Short mmCIF file of C-alpha atoms in Angstrom, two decimals:
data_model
loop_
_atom_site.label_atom_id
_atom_site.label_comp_id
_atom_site.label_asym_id
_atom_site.label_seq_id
_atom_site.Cartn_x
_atom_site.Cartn_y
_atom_site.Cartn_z
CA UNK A 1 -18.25 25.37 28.47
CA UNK A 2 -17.77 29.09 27.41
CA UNK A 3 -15.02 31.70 27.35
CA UNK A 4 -16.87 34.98 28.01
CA UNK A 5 -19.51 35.05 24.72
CA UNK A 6 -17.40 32.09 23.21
CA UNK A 7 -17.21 28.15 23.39
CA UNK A 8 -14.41 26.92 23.65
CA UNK A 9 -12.81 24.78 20.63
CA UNK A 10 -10.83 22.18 20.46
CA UNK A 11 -7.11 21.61 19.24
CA UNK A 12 -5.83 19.62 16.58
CA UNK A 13 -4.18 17.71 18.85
CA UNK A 14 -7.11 16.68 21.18
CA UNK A 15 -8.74 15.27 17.48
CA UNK A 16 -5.76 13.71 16.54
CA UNK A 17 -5.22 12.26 19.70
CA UNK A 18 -8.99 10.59 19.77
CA UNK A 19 -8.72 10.25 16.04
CA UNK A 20 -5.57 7.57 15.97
CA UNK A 21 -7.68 5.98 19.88
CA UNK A 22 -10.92 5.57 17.76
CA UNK A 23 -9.15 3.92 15.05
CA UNK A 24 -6.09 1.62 17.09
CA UNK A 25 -9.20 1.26 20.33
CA UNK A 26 -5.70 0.71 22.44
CA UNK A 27 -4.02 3.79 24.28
CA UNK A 28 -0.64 2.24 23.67
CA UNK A 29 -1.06 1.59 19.88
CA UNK A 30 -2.54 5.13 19.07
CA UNK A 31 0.14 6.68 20.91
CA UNK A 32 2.69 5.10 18.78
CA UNK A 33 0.83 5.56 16.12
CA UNK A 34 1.08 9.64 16.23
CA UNK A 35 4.44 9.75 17.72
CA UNK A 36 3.11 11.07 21.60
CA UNK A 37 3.79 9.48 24.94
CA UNK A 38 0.76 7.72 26.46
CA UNK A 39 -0.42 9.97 29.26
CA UNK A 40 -0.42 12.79 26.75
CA UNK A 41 -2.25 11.06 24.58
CA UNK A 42 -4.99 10.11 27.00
CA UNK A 43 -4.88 13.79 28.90
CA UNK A 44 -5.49 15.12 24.95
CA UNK A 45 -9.04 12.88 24.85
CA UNK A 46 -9.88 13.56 28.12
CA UNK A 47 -9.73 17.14 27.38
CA UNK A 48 -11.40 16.59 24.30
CA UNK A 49 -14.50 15.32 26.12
CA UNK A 50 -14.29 17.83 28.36
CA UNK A 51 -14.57 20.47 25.70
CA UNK A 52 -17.13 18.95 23.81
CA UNK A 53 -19.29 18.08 27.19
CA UNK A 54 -19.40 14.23 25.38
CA UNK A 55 -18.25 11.20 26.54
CA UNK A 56 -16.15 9.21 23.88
CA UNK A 57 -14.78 6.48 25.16
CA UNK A 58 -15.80 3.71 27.06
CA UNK A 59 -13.01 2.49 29.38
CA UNK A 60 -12.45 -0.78 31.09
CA UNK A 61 -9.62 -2.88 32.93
CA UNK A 62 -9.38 -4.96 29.46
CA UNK A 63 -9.57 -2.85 26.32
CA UNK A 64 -10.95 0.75 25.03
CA UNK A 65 -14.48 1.45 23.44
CA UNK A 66 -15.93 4.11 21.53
CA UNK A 67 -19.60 5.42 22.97
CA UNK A 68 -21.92 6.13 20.51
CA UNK A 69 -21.37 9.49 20.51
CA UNK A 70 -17.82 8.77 19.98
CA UNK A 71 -18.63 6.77 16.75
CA UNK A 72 -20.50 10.06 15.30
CA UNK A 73 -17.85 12.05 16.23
CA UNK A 74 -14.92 10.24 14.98
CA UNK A 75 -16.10 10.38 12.07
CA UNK A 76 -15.91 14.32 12.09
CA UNK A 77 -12.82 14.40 13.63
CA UNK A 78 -11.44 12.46 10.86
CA UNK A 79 -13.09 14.96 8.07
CA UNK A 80 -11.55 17.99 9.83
CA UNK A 81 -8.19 16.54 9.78
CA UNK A 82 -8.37 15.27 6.25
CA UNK A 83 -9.03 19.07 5.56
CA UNK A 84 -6.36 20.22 7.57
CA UNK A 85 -3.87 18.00 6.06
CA UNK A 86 -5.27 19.26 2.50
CA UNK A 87 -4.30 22.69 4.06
CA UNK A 88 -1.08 21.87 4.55
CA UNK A 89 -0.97 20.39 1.18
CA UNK A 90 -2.12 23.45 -0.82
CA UNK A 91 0.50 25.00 1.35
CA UNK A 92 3.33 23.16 -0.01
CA UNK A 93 2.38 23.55 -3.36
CA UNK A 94 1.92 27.45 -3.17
CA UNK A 95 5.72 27.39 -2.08
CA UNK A 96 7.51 25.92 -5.08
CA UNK A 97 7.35 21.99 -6.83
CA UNK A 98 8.70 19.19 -5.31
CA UNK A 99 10.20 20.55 -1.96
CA UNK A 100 8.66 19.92 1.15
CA UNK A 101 7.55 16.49 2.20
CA UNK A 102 6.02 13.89 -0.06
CA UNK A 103 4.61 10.76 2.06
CA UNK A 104 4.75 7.74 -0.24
CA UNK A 105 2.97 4.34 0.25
CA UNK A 106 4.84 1.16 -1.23
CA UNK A 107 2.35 -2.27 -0.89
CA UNK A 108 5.61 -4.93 -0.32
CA UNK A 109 5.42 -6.79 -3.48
CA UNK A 110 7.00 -3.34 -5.41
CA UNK A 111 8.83 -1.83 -2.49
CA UNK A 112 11.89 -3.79 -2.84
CA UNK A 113 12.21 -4.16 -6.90
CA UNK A 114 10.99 -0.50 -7.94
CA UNK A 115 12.32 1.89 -4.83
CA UNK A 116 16.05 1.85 -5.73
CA UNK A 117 14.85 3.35 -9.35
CA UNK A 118 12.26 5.33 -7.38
CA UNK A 119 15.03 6.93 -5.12
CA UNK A 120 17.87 7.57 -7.92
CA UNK A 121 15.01 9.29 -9.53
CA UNK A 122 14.28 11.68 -6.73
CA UNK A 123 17.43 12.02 -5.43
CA UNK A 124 18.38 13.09 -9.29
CA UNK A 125 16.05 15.26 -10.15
CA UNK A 126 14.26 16.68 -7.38
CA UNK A 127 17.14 16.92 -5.05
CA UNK A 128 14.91 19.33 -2.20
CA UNK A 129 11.94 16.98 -2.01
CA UNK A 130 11.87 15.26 1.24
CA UNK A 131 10.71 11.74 0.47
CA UNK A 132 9.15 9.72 2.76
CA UNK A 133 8.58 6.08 2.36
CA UNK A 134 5.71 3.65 3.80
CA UNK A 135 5.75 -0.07 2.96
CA UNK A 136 2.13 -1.25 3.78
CA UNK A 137 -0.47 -3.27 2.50
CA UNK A 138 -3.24 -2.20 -0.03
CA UNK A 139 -5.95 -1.55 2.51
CA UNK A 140 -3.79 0.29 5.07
CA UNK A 141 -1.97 2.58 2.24
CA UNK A 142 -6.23 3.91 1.23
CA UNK A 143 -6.49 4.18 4.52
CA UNK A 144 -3.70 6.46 4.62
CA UNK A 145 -4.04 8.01 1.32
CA UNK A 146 -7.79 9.24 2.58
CA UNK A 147 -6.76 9.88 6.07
CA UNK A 148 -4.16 12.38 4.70
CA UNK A 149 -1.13 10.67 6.49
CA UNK A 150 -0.22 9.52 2.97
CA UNK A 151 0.54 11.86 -0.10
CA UNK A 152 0.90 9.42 -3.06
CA UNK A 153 0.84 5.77 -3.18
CA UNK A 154 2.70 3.22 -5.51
CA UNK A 155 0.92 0.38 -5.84
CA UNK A 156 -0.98 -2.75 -8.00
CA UNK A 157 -3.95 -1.33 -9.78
CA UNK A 158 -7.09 -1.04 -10.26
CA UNK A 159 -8.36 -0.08 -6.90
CA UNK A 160 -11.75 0.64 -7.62
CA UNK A 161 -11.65 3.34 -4.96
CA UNK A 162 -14.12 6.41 -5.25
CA UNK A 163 -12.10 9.58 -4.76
CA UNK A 164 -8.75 8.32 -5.79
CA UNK A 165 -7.01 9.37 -9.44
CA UNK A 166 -4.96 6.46 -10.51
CA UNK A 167 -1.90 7.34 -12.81
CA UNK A 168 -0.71 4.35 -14.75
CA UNK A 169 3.36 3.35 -14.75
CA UNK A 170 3.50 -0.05 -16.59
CA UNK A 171 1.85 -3.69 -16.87
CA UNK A 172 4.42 -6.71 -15.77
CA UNK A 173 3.79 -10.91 -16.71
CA UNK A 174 3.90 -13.01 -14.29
CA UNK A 175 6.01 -16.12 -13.97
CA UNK A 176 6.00 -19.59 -12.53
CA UNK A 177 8.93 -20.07 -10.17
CA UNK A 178 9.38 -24.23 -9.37
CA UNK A 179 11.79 -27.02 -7.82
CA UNK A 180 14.26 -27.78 -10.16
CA UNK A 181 12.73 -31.55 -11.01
CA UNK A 182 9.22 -29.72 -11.30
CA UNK A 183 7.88 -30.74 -14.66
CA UNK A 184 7.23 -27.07 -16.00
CA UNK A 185 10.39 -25.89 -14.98
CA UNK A 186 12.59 -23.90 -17.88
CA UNK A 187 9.31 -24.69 -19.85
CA UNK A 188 8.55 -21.63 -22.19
CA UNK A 189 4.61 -21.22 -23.41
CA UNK A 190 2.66 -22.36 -20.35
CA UNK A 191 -0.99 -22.66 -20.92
CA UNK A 192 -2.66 -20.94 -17.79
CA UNK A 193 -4.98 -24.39 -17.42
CA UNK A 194 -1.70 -25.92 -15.82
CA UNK A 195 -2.90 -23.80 -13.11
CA UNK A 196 -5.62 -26.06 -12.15
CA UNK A 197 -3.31 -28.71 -11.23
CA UNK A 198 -0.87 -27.19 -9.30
CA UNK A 199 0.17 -27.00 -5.38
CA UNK A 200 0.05 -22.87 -5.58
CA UNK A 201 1.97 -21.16 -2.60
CA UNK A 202 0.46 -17.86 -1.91
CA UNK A 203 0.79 -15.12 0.46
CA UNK A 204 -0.46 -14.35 3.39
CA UNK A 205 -3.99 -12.58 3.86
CA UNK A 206 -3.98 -9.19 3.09
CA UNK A 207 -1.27 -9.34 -0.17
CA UNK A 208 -2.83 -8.02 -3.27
CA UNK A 209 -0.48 -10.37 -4.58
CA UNK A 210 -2.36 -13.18 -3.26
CA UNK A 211 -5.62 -11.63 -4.69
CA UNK A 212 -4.11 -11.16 -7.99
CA UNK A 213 -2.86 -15.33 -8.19
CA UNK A 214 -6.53 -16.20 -7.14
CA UNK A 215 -7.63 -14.30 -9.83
CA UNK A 216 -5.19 -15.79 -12.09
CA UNK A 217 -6.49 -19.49 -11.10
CA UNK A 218 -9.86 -18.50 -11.40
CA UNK A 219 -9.80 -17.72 -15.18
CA UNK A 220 -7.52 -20.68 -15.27
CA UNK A 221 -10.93 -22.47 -14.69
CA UNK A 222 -9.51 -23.62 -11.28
CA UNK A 223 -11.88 -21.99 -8.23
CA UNK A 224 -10.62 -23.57 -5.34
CA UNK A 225 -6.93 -23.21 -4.30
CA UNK A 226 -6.28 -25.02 -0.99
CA UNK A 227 -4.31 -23.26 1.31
CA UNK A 228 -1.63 -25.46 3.18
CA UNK A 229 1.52 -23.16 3.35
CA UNK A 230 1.59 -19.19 3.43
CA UNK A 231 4.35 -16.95 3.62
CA UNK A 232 3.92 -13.42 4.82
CA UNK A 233 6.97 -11.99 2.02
CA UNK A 234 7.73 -12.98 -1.28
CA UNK A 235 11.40 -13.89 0.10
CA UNK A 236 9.87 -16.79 1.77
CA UNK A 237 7.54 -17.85 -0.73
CA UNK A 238 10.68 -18.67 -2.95
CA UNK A 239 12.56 -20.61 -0.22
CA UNK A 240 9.72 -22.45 -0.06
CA UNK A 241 9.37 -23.24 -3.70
CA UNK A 242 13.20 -23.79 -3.59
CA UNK A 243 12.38 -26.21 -0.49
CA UNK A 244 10.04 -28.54 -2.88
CA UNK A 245 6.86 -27.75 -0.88
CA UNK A 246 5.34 -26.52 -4.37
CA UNK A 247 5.23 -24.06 -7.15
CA UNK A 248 4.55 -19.88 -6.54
CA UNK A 249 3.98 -16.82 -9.23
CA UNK A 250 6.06 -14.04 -9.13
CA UNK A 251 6.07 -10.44 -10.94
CA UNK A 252 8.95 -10.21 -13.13
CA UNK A 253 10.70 -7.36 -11.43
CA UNK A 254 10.66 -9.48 -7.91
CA UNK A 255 12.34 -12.21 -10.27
CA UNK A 256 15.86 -11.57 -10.70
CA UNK A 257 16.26 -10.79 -6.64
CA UNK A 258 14.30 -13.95 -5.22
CA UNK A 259 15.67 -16.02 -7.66
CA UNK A 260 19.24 -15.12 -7.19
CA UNK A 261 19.31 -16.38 -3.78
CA UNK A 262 18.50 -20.51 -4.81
CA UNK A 263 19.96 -22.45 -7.30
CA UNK A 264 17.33 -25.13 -6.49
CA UNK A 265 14.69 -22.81 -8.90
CA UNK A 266 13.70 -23.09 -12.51
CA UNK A 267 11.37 -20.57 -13.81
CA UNK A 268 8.48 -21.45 -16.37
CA UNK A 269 6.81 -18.64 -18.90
CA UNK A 270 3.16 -18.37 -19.74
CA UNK A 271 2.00 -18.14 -23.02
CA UNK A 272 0.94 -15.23 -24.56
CA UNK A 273 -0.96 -13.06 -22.98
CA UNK A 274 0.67 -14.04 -19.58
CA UNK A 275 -1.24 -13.06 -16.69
CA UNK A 276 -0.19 -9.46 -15.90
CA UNK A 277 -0.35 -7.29 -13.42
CA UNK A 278 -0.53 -2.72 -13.73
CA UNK A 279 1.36 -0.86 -11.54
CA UNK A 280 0.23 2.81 -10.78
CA UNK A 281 0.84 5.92 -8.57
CA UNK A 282 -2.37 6.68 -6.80
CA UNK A 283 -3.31 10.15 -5.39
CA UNK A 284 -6.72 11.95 -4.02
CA UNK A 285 -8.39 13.14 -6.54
CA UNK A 286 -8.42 16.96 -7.09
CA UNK A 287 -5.19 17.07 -5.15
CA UNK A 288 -2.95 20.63 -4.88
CA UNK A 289 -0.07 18.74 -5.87
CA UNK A 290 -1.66 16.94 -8.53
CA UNK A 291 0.49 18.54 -11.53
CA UNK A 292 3.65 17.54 -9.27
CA UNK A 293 2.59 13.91 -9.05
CA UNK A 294 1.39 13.74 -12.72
CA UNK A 295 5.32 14.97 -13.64
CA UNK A 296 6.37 12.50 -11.27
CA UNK A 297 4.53 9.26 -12.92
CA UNK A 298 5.96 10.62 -16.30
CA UNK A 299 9.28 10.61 -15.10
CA UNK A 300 9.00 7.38 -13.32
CA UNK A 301 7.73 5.74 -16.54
CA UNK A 302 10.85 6.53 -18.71
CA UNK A 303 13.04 5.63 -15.55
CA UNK A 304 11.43 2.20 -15.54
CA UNK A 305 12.01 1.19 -18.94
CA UNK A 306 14.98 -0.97 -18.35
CA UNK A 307 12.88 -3.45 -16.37
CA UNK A 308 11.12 -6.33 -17.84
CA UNK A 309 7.93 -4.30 -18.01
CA UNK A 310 5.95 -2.50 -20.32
CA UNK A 311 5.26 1.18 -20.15
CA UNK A 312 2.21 2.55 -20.31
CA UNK A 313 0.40 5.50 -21.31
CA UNK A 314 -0.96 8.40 -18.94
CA UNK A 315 -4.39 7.62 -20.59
CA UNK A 316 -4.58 3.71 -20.90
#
């Protein structure tokens, strides 16, 4: 359709609007999802088609459908608004460092343990930055990060991820947390082969956390784990442990607040090395606030130091 000599384009909204459909595939969901009612959010995609002359969605009584065109051009639509948010981004940065809004991911096993220092930091020293804070899990966060609804992520590393710039902020041990009449209980220098023998708890699906004790058990020599009993926070996990149902590993800076709320818990140290796990802030790569976030992960490292971690270097 044509204005005089010229098409007609379409908004950011109408992409957005099919964008967060073709990704949720529920009208309701994507709606919430981008903060707009529901009939505006389905009059945006309806004039999106009708701008583009393309059907995109296929709609029935039971659930919503991308066409095949719609496949081919959600992924577009996504690109342009990546680029847009990048826009906005170089924007920001042009004005002056660390105002504005900064959208930060936080996967759940850090959120609670890390964000107070996280906060006092900001709130501190960059008293005009607008934080914003996320708790998600790994998957959702890239997701986010590469969607450009995200600015910076905090998070367990590495991620592997083409296009993302990792900065480092410190390594942490793990530690056994048991019933008080478990036999490694208090126990100091735990050889990781008492792994194999162990009922593990572990998270739900979708924790890197869980990942990360799989791992752990799988250099233990120990490749199967049966899975009885999940928890979907690390709150539960410990009740459980306290409950007698069996034994869980926790990151030392979730220790002192899960532990504090049992006194039916011992807690057992690995020998050295102990399994560890990095913490990092995560960013695009080549992003306009780049120098911003690489100040930030400096500051956050000295701010950290009074945990039970160890600090690492910007290049390690």
């Amino acid at each position: 359709m044509t204005v005089g000599n010229k098409r007609r384009q379409p908004s950011l909204a109408q992409l957005r609007a099919f964008a967060a459909v073709a990704e949720h595939l529920h009208f309701r969901d994507a709606a919430a999802a981008i903060g707009m009612s529901q009939p505006a959010l389905s009059g945006a995609v309806s004039a999106l088609e009708e701008t583009l002359g393309v059907t995109l969605l296929e709609r029935t009584t039971r659930k919503v459908l991308l066409s095949p065109e719609g496949e081919r051009i959600a992924v577009r639509a996504k690109a342009v608004l990546g680029e847009v948010g990048a826009l906005m981004e170089e924007a920001e940065a042009v004005r002056a460092p660390f105002t504005g809004v900064l959208r930060l991911g936080v996967i759940p096993t850090v959120a609670p343990y890390l964000l107070p220092t996280v906060l006092r930091l900001v709130h501190e020293r960059y008293p005009h930055l607008d934080l914003q804070v996320h708790e998600e899990q790994t998957a959702s966060l890239l997701d986010g990060l590469a969607g450009g609804r995200l600015d910076l992520l905090l998070l367990a590393v590495p991620l592997g991820v083409p296009g993302v710039t990792e900065l480092p902020l410190f390594d942490e041990d793990f530690v056994l947390v048991t019933p008080l009449d478990h036999w490694l209980g208090g126990r100091e220098g735990i050889p990781r082969q008492a792994l194999r023998e162990l009922n593990l708890l572990l998270l739900d699906e979708g924790h890197c956390l869980r990942d990360q004790a799989l791992d752990i058990c799988r250099e233990a020599g120990r490749d199967d784990v049966p899975v009885t009993t999940t928890a979907a926070g690390l709150s539960t996990l410990v009740q459980l442990v306290a409950g007698g149902l069996g034994v869980t590993l926790l990151p030392r800076t979730a220790l002192k607040v899960e532990t504090s709320r049992s006194n039916q818990l011992l807690t057992g140290y690995f020998a050295d090395p102990a399994p560890t796990r990095r913490i990092a802030l995560a960013m695009r790569a080549g992003a306009a606030r780049g120098g911003e976030y690489e100040e930030l992960a400096a500051a956050l490292r000295q701010a950290l130091r009074p945990l039970p971690v160890r600090v690492v270097d910007r290049d390690a």
